[in-house]
Structure formats: structure tokens, C-alpha cells
Coordinates of C-alpha atoms and ligand atoms in Angstrom, one line a residue:
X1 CA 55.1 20.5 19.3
X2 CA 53.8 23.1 16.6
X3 CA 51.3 25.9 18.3
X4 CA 48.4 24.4 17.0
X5 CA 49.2 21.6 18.5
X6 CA 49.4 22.8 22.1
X7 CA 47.7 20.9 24.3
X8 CA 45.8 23.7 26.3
X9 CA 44.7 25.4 22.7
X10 CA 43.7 22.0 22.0
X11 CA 41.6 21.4 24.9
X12 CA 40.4 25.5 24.5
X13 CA 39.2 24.9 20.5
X14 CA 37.5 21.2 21.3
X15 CA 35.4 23.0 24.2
X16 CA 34.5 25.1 21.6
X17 CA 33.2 22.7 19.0
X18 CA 32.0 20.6 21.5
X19 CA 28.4 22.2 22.0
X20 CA 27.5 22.6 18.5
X21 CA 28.7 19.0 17.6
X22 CA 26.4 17.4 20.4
X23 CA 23.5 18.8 18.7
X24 CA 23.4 16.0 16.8
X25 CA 22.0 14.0 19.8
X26 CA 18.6 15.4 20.6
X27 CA 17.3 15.3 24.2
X28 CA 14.7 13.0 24.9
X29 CA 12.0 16.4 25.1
X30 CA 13.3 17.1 21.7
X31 CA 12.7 13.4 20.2
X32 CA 9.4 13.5 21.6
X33 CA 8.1 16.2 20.0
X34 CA 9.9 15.1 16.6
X35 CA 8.6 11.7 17.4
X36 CA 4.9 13.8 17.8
X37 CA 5.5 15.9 14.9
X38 CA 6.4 12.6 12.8
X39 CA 2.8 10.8 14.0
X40 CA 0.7 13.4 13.2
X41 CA 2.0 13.9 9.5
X42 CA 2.3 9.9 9.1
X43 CA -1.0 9.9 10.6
X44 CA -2.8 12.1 7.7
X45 CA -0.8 10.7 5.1
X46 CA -1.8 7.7 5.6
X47 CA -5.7 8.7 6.5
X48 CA -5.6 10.7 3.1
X49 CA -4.9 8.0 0.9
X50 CA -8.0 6.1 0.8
X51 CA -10.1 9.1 -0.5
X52 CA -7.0 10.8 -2.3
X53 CA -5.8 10.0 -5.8
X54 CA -3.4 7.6 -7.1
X55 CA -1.6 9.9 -9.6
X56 CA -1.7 13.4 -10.1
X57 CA -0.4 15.1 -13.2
X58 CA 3.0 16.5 -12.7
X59 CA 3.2 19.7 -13.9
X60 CA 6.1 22.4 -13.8
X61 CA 8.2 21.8 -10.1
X62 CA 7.5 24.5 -7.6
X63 CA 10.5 25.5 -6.4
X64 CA 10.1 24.3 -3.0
X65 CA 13.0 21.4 -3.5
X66 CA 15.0 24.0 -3.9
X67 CA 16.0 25.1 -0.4
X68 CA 19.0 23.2 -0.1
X69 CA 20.5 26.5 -2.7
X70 CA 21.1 28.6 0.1
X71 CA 21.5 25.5 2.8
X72 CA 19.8 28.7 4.9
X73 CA 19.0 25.4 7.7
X74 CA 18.3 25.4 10.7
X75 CA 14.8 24.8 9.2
X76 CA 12.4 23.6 12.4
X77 CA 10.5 20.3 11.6
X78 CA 6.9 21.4 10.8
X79 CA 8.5 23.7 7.9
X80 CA 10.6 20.5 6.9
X81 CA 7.3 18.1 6.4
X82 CA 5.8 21.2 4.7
X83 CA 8.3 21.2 2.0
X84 CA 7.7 17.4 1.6
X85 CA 4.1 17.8 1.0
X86 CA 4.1 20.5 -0.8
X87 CA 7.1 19.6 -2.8
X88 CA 7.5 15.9 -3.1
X89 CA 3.9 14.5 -2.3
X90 CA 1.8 16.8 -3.9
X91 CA 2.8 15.7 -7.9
X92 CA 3.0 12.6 -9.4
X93 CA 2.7 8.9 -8.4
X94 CA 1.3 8.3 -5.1
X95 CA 2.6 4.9 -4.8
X96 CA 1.6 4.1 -1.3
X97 CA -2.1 4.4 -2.7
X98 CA -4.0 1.6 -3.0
X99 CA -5.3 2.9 -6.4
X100 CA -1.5 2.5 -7.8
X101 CA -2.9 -0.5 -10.0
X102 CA 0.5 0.0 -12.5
X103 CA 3.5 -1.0 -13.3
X104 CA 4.5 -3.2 -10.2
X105 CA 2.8 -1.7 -7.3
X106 CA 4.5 -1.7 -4.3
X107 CA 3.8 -1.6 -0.9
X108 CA 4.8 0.5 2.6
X109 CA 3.5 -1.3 5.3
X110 CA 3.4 0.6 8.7
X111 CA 5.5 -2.2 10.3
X112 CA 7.8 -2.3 7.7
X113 CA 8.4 1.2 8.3
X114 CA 8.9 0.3 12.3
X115 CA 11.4 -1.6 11.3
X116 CA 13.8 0.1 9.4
X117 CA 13.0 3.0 11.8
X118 CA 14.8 0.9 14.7
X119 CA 17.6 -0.2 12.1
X120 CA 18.6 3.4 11.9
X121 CA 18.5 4.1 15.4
X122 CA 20.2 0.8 16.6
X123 CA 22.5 1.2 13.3
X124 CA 23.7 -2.8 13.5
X125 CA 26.5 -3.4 11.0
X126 CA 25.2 -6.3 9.1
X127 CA 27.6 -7.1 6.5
X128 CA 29.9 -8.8 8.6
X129 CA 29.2 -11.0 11.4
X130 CA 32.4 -10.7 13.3
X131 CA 31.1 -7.0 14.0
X132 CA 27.1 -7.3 14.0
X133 CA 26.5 -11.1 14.2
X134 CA 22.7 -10.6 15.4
X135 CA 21.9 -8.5 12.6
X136 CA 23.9 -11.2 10.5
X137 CA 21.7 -13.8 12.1
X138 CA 18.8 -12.5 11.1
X139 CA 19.4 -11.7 8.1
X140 CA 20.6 -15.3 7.2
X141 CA 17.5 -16.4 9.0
X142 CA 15.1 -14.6 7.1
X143 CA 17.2 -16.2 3.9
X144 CA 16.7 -19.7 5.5
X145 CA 13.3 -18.9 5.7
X146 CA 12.8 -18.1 2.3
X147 CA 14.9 -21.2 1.0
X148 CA 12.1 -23.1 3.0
X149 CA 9.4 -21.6 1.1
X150 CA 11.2 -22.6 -2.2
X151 CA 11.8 -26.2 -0.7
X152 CA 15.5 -25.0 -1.5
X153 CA 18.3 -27.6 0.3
X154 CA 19.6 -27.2 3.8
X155 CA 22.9 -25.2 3.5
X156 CA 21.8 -23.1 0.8
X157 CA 21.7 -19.5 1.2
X158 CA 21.9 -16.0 -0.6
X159 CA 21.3 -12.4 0.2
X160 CA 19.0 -9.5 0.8
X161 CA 19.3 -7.3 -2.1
X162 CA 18.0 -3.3 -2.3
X163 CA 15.6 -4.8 -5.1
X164 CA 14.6 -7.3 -7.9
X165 CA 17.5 -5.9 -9.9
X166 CA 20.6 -6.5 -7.8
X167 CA 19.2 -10.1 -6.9
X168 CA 19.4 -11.2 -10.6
X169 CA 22.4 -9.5 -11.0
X170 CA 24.1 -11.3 -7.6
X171 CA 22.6 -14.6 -9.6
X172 CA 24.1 -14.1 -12.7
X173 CA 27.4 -13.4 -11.4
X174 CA 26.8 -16.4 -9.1
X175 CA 26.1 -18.4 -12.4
X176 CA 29.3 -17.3 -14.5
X177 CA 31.9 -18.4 -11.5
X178 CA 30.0 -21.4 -11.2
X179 CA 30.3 -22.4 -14.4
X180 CA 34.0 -21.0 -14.3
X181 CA 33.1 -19.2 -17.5
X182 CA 36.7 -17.4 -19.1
X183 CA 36.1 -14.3 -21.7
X184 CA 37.6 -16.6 -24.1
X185 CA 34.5 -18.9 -23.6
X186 CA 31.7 -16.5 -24.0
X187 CA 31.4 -16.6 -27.3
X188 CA 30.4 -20.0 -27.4
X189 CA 28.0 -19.3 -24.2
X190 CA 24.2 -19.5 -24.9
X191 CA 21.6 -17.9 -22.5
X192 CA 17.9 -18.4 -23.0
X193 CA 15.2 -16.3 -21.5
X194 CA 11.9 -14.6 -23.6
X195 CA 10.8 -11.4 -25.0
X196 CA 9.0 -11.5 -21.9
X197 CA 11.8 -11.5 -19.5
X198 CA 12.4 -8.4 -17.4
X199 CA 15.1 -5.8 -18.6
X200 CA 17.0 -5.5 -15.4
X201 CA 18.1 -9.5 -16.5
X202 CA 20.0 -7.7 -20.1
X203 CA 20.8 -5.0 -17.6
X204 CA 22.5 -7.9 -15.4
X205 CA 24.2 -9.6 -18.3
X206 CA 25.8 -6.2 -19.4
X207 CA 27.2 -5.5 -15.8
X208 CA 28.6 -9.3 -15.5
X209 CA 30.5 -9.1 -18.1
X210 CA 29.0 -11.4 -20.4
X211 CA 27.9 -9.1 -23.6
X212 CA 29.1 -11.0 -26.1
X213 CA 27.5 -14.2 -24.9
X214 CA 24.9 -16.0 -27.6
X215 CA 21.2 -14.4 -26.2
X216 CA 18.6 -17.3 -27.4
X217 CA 15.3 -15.3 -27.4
X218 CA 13.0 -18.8 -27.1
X219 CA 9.2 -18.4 -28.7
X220 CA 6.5 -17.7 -26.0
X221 CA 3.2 -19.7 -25.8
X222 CA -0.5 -17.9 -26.0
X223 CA -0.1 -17.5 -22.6
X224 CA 3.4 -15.2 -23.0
X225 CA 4.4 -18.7 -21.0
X226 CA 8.0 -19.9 -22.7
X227 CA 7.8 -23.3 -24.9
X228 CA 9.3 -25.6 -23.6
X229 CA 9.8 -27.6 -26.3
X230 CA 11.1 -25.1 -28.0
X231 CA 13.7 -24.4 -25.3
X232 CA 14.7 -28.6 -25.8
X233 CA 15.5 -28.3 -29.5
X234 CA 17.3 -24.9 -29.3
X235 CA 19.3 -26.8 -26.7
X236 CA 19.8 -29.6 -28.4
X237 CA 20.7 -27.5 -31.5
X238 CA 23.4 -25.0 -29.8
X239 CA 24.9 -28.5 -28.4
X240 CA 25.1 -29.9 -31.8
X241 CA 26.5 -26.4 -32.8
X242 CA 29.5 -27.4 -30.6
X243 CA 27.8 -24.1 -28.3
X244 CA 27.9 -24.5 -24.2
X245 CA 24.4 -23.9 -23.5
X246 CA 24.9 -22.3 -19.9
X247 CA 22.3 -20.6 -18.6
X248 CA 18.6 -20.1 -18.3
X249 CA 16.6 -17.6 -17.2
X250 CA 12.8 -18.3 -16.3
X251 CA 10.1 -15.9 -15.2
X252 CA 7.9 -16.5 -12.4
X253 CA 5.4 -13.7 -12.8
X254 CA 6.5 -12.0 -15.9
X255 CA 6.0 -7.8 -15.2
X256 CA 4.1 -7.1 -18.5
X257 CA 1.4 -10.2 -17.7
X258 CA 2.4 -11.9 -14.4
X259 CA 2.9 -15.3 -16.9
X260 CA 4.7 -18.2 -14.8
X261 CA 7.0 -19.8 -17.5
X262 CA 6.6 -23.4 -16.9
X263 CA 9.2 -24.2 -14.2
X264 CA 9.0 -27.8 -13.8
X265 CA 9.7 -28.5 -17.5
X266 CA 12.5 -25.9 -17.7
X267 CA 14.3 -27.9 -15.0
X268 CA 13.8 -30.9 -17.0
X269 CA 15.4 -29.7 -19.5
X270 CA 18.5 -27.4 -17.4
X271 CA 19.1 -31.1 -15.5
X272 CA 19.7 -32.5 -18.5
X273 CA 21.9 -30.4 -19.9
X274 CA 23.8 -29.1 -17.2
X275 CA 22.6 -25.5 -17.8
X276 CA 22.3 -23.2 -14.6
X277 CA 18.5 -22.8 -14.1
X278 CA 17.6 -19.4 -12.7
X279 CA 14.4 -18.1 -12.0
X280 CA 13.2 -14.1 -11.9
X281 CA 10.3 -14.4 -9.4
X282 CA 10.7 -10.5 -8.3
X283 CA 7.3 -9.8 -8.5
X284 CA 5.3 -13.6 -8.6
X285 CA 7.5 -15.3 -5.9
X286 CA 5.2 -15.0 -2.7
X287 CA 2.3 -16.2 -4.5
X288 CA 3.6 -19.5 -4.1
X289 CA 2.0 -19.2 -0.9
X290 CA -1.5 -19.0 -2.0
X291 CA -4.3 -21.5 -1.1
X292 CA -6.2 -20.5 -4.3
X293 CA -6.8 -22.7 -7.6
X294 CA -7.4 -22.4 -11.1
X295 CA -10.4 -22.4 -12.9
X296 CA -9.1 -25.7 -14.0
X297 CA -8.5 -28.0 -10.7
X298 CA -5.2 -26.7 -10.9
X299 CA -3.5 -25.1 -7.8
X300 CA -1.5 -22.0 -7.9
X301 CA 1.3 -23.2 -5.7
X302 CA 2.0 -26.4 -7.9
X303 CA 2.8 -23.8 -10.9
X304 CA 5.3 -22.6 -8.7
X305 CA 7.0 -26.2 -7.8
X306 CA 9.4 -26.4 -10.2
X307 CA 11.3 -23.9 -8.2
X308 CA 12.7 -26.2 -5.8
X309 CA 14.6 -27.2 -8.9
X310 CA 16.8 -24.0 -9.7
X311 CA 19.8 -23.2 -9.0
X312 CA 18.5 -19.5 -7.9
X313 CA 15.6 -17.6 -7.3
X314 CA 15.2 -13.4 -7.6
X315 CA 12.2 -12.4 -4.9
X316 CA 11.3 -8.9 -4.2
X317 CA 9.5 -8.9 -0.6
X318 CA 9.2 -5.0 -1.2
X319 CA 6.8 -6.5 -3.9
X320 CA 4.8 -9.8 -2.8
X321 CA 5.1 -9.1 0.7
X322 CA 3.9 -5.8 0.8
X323 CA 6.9 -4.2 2.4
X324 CA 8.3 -0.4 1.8
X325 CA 10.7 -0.1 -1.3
X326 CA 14.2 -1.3 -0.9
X327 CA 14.4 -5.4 -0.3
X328 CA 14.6 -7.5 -2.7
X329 CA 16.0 -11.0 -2.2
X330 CA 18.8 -13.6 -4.1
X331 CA 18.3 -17.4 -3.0
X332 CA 21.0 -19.6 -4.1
X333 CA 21.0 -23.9 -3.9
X334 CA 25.2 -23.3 -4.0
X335 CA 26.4 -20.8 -1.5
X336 CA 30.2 -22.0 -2.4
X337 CA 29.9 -20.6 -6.1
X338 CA 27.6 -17.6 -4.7
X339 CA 30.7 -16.9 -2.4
X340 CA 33.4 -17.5 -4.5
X341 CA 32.0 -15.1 -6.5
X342 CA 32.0 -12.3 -4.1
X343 CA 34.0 -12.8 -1.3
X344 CA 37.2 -10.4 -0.4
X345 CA 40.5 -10.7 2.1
X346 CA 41.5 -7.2 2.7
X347 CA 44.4 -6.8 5.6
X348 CA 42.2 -4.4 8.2
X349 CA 39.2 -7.0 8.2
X350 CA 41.7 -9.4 9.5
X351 CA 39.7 -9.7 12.9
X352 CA 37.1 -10.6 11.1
X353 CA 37.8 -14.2 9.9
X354 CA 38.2 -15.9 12.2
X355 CA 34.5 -15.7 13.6
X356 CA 32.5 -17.9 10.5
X357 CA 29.0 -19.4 12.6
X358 CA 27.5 -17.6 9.6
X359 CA 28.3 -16.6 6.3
X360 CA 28.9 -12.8 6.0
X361 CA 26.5 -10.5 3.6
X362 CA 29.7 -9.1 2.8
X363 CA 30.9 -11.8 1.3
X364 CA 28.2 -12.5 -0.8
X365 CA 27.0 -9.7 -2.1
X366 CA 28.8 -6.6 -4.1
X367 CA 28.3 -4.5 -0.7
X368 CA 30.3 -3.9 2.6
X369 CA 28.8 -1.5 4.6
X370 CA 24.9 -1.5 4.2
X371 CA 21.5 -0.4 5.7
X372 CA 20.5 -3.3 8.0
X373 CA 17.9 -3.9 5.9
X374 CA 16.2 -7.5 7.3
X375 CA 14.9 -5.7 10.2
X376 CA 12.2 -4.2 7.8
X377 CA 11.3 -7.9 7.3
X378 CA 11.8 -9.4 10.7
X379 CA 9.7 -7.1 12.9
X380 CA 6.1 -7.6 10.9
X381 CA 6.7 -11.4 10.6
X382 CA 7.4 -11.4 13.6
X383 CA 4.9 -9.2 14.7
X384 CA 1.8 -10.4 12.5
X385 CA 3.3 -13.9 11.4
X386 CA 2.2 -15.2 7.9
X387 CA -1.2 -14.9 8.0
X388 CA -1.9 -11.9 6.9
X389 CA 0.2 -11.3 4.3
X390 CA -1.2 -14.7 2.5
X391 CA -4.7 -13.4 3.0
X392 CA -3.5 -10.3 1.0
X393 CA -1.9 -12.5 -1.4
X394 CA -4.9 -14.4 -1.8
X395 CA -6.8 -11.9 -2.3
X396 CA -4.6 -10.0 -4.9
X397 CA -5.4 -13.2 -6.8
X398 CA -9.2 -13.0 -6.7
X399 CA -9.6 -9.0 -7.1
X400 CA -7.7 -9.7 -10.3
X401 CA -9.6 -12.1 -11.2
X402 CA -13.0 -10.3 -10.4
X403 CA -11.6 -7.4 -12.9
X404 CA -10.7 -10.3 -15.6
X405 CA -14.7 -11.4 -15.4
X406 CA -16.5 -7.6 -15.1
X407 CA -14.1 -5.6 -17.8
X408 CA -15.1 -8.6 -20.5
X409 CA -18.8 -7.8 -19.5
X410 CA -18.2 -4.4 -20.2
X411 CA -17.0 -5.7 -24.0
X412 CA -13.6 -4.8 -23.7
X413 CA -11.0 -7.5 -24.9
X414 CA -9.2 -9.0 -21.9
X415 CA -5.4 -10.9 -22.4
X416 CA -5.0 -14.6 -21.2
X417 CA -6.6 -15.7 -18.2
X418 CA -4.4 -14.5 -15.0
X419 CA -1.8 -16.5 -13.9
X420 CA -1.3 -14.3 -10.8
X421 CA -2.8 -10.6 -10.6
X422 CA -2.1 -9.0 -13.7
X423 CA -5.0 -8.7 -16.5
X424 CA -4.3 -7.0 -19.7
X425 CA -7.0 -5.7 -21.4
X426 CA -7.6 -3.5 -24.6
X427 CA -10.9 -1.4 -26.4
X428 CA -11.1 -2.7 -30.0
X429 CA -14.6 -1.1 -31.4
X430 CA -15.1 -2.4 -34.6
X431 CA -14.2 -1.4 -37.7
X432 CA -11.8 1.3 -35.3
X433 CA -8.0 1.5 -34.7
X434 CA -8.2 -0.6 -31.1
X435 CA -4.3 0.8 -30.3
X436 CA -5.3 4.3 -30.5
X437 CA -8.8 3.4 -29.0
X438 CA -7.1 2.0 -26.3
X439 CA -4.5 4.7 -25.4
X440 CA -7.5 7.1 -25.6
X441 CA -9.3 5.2 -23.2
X442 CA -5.7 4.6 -20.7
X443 CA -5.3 8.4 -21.1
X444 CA -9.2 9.1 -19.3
X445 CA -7.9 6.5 -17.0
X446 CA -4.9 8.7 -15.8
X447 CA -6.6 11.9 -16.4
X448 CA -9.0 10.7 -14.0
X449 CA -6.4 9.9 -11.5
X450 CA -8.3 7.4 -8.5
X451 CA -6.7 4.7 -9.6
X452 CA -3.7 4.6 -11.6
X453 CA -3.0 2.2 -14.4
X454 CA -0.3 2.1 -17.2
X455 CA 0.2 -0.1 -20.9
X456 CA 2.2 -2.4 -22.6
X457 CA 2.9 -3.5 -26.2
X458 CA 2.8 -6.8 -26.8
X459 CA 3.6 -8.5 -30.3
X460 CA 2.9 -4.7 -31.7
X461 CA -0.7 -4.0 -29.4
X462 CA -1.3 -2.0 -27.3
X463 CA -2.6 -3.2 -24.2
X464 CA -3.5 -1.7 -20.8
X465 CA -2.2 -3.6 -17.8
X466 CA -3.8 -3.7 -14.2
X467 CA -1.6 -4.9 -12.0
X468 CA -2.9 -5.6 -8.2
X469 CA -0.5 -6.5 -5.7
X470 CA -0.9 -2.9 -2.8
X471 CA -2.3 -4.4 0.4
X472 CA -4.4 -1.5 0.3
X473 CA -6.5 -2.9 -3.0
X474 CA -9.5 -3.8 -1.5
X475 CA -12.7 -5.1 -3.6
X476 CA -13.7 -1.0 -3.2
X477 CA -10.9 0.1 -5.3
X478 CA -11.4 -2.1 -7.8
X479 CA -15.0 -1.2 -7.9
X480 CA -14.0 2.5 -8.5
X481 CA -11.3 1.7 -11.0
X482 CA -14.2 -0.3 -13.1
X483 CA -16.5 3.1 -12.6
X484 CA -13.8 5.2 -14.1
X485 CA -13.6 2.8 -17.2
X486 CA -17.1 3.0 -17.8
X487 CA -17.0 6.9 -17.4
X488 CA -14.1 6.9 -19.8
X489 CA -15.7 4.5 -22.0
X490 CA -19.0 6.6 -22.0
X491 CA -17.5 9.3 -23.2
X492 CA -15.4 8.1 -25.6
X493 CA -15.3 9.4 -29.0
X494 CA -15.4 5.2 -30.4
Ligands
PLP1 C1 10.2 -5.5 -10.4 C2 10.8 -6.6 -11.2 C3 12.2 -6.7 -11.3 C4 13.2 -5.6 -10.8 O1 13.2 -5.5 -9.4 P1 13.5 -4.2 -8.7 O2 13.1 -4.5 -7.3 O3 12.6 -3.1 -9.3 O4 14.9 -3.9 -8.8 C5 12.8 -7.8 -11.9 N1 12.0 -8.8 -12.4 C6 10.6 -8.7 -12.3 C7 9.8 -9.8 -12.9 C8 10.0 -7.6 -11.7 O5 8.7 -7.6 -11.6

């Protein structure tokens, strides 16, 4: 035995570290005065935002963020939230304000929060279910659940993603082992999608693999909707072509106008040909759920029907259902290709094969190891059931709506009617430049700062987007984000 290794200098240097190791384990009179400490600044966060602003401009860092330099720590709490606040919440975005009306707003509800609070503490593996088959169980639950809602199959399945992003990615990849696609094939390969598709779906086809496969761009209706008709003959044409049409992807919500391509006829048309229909629903998915119609007779969940027809669905709950960032969903008819795809045999998991009640995350998904991230889910559904959140839904829907109606009496151009809670709108005074009219008036907007909106460019116009979808939108918000048009309208130089 070398000296270090002696067994009593052993023992002597462990008693040692001991003490300062264990610190890592609070007492409970410490975690209740964290746990305090945590209320109160949750607590005036949270009361802050209804009078605060949505966006603040960010001007030079302060320094603050810095203190990790020195890593000078022990730092107590109360100095910790202080650099936070200071630092991190004081500039910028405030995302968890219901006056974020841009890009895709997200959400952060309180229960949410609960919820991956007690994942951390409990810290359930939930990749594998030989190790954490609860956690496994509710995750594949909550991905029955959602199946349900897309009147997806029995058997089918998927994952919970961090996002919108890794969901069409898992799909893709889903797609090309489905379809047993070689690199020797690829260049006869078509996909179709629009102009109007999101970019994390090229993103996704770069990380697949499948670069050089044939992108078919297919023409967009008035509505930014995709033809249909036009998808048929480039179909038919690529086939003719001697091409293997593979794989379409479909929007249900589109980001820059919340468009639902139409579903029902796309399937017509993947059926036919064989072609692996997926659908991005990231941000539109959940309003399958609403009770609401359309002007025309129309109701909102029949636009959506055609999704029982995929092959695989992208849903981002940290979108439609209001939850913190960080959960995005993959629903897949064919769990055998989604798991052929991404399953592994590695010698040390060899305890856990055997144990197959459920499919494993980890065999589904790129990841292994991963934040046990259902629970964030699970605890308000459980706790509030659906109510609620289709209430919020619903009224997403009409607030957009109610904008639509009251910025075209204020004789400012509006886009198409809303499919789901996105209006588009510009400022075109005659015989003016209406692009540069329009940023002018988007920069008063964000000057401004209540409410926060941001633009787009569509077929080379510029167009500002308002985009509702925080639970905390209320009728009030909108009201004040139609007050600080008119101020910025007042006082514009047009
Ligand atoms: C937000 C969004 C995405 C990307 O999802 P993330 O959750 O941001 O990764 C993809 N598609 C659409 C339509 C979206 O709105």
C-alpha cells in the first residue's frame, strides 16, 4: 500500500473534506429561508409585470454578470437575486410580460414553474425506464395524451423535446430511416414545404444529413396558405422526372402569419404518393382545441383535422399551452421507424433491456440523460385540468381578432384575416414609402416599450406582426398596445 493510500490517512483527509462537501445539503432552517427569499422576489416579479414594460432598450451591459471573474462566492442569496435584477432583468425582453406581443410569445406559468422545481429536487432519471419508469410513464402518458388530441393511432408515440426545433429535427430523422433513404438516393429525394415554413425545418434538413436533397419551394395562396394544387402537379412532375418525392412538410400556424397550410388536402395528396406527411404545428398546434369559428361557419378545429392524417406532428406546449420555455413536443403515427432511428445497445445499459412496459425517451430521442422535463406539464394539467388553458386559447383567438377589426379603423392596412392569433398589419399613407412608414411607426412602437411587437417581410413588404399567444394578454393589453399605435401614429412625420 503506497502512503497515501493508508487507511488511517485515508479516513484522517475524508473527515476533513467531509464538512465542506455536506454543504451542499442545506438544513431545512436554511431551505426555508431560501425557499422565503425565493417567494418574495417571485412574488414582485411577477406583481411588477402588469404595470412594467415589455421591452426595454438594451444599452451597454453593466458589469454586474461579471462576478463569476473572481468566482469571489460565497455570495449570500439576497445579493445573488440582486445581481439577477439588476443584471439580467433589468435590459431587454421581458418575455414573461404579457405585453411581449412578438415573435412567438411564450409563456411561464407559475405551475409550470412548480413543476420543474420538484423535477430538480426529486431528480427522476427519465430517459430510461428500467431506472426511472414513473417519470418514463409520465412522460409517455402525456405523449399518449397528445396523440389523442391529434386523433393519432393507438400505439403511436414520440417524445418531449427542449423545443419546436429538436421536434422537427427528431421527425425528420424519423422520416429518412423510414423511408430507408441511402446518401446515394438523396439526390433524387424531393422535399416540399413553402417560403413560409419555419427555418429551424432547413436547420433540421442540414443536421440530418440530407443537404443535397431536391428542396421544392411550392407557391403560397393569398392567405401565405400552400396550394395544394400546386403541391399535386409538382408531385406528379418530380415522379414523371423519375424523382422520389419523399417528404412533406406542412405548417400549422406558420410564425410570420399563424397560416394553417391546408392539411386535409396535403394528406390527399402524401397518401397518394407515398410521401411522409409531416406537419410543424410548434406554435398553432393547441388551438386545435378551440370552440371558436370563423367568420365563415367554419370551425377552427376542423382546419386542424387533417392532422390525424400525418405521419408526425412538431408541438411546442412552452408555446400553446402557456408553459415556461423548454418543452416542445414530436408525435409520431410509427414509433418502430421513430425508434429505429434512435435507439442504442451499449454493454453498461445491459440491465436496462430487459424491463420494455414502455418505450425509453432514450431510445427515441438524440438524448440519454435529461431534465425530467414532463413534470412541468403534468403538475398544471393535473392541477387545473384543460379548462383553462382552452379558455386562454380561446381567447388568444378573439383578442387577435378584436386587434384585426380596431387597427383597420384606425386606417392602417391589416394582412389576411387570422387564421389563429397573428395579424400583420402595415401604415401605407398615400403617395408615401409605406415600408419606411411602417418601420417608423414599429420603431415608436418599441421605443415606447408597454407592449412589444416586431416585423416581417413578406414578398418584399414590410409588415408589422402582433402575435398574441401570453396567458397574460388580457383585452387591457391589447387596449394599451392600440393607444400606443395611435400615439405613434399621431406623431408621425406621414
Ligand atoms: C417556434 C417555432 C419553431 C421552433 O420551435 P422552438 O421551440 O423555438 O425550438 C418551429 N416552428 C414554428 C412554426 C414555430 O413557431
Amino acid at each position: 500500500m503506497s502512503p497515501q493510500d493508508n487507511l488511517p490517512f485515508l479516513e484522517q483527509q475524508l473527515a476533513a473534506l467531509e464538512p465542506e462537501a455536506r454543504s451542499l445539503e442545506p438544513d431545512a432552517r436554511q431551505r426555508a429561508e431560501w425557499m422565503a427569499q425565493l417567494q418574495r422576489e417571485t412574488d414582485a416579479f411577477i406583481g411588477g409585470l402588469e404595470h412594467g414594460k415589455a421591452y426595454r432598450k438594451a444599452g451597454p451591459m453593466t458589469g454586474i454578470l461579471e462576478s463569476l471573474r473572481q468566482m469571489t462566492g460565497p455570495v449570500p442569496l439576497d445579493e445573488v437575486l440582486y445581481e439577477l435584477r439588476e443584471g439580467m432583468l433589468a435590459k431587454g425582453l421581458n418575455p414573461a410580460s404579457g405585453g411581449h406581443l412578438a415573435y412567438i410569445p411564450g409563456g411561464g406559468i407559475f405551475a409550470g414553474a412548480m413543476g420543474d422545481f420538484l423535477a430538480a429536487v426529486y431528480n427522476q432519471y427519465a430517459g430510461v425506464y428500467y431506472g426511472g419508469p414513473g417519470a418514463v410513464k409520465i412522460e409517455n402518458e402525456l405523449l399518449r395524451w397528445l396523440c389523442r388530441m391529434m386523433a393519432y393511432p393507438a400505439g403511436s408515440l414520440g417524445n418531449l423535446t427542449s423545443g419546436g426545433s429538436v421536434a422537427n429535427l427528431i421527425a425528420l430523422v424519423t422520416a429518412r430511416e423510414a423511408h430507408g433513404l441511402q446518401v446515394s438516393d438523396l439526390a433524387k429525394c424531393c422535399i416540399y414545404l413553402t417560403s413560409q415554413v419555419h427555418h429551424c425545418v432547413h436547420k433540421a434538413i442540414r443536421i440530418a444529413g440530407l443537404s443535397s436533397v431536391r428542396i421544392q419551394t411550392i407557391p403560397t395562396d393569398s392567405h401565405f396558405r400552400m396550394d395544394s394544387e400546386m403541391l399535386q402537379r409538382q408531385v406528379a412532375q418530380d415522379r414523371m422526372a423519375g424523382l422520389r418525392p419523399f417528404l412533406v412538410v406542412a405548417s400549422a400556424g406558420t410564425t410570420d402569419t399563424g397560416a394553417i397550410d391546408p392539411l386535409d388536402a396535403i394528406a390527399d395528396c402524401c397518401v397518394a404518393n407515398g410521401i411522409w406527411f409531416h406537419v410543424d404545428a410548434a406554435y398553432g398546434g393547441f388551438f386545435a382545441l378551440s370552440r371558436l369559428s370563423y367568420p365563415n361557419g367554419k370551425k377552427v378545429s376542423e382546419v386542424f383535422r387533417g392532422l390525424s392524417r400525418s405521419d408526425s406532428v412538431a408541438i411546442d406546449p412552452h408555446k400553446g399551452l402557456f408553459l415556461p420555455y423548454g418543452l416542445g413536443a414530436v408525435l409520431i403515427r410509427d414509433v418502430a421507424s421513430q425508434y429505429k432511428a434512435h435507439y442504442y445497445r451499449a454493454a453498461y445499459m445491459q440491465d436496462a433491456f430487459a424491463a420494455q412496459e414502455e418505450l425509453s425517451p432514450a431510445d427515441l430521442s438524440p438524448e440519454m440523460t435529461k431534465h425530467f422535463r414532463g413534470l412541468r406539464l403534468w403538475l398544471p394539467l393535473r392541477l387545473y385540468g384543460l379548462a383553462p388553458f382552452v379558455a386562454n386559447l380561446d381567447e388568444k383567438i378573439l383578442l387577435c381578432r378584436y386587434f384585426y377589426h380596431k387597427v383597420q379603423a384606425m386606417g392602417l392596412e391589416t394582412g389576411p384575416y387570422p387564421d389563429t392569433s397573428i395579424c400583420i398589419f402595415r401604415f401605407a399613407p398615400p403617395g408615401e414609402d409605406a415600408n419606411e412608414a411602417t418601420r417608423a411607426l414599429l420603431d415608436r412602437v418599441v421605443d415606447d416599450g408597454r407592449v412589444f411587437l416586431s416585423s416581417t417581410t413578406l414578398e418584399g413588404q414590410f409588415w408589422i406582426r402582433l402575435a398574441v399567444l401570453s396567458f397574460r394578454t388580457h383585452l387591457s393589453t391589447i387596449k394599451i398596445c392600440l393607444e400606443v399605435l395611435q400615439n405613434a401614429l399621431n406623431s408621425s412625420k406621414f
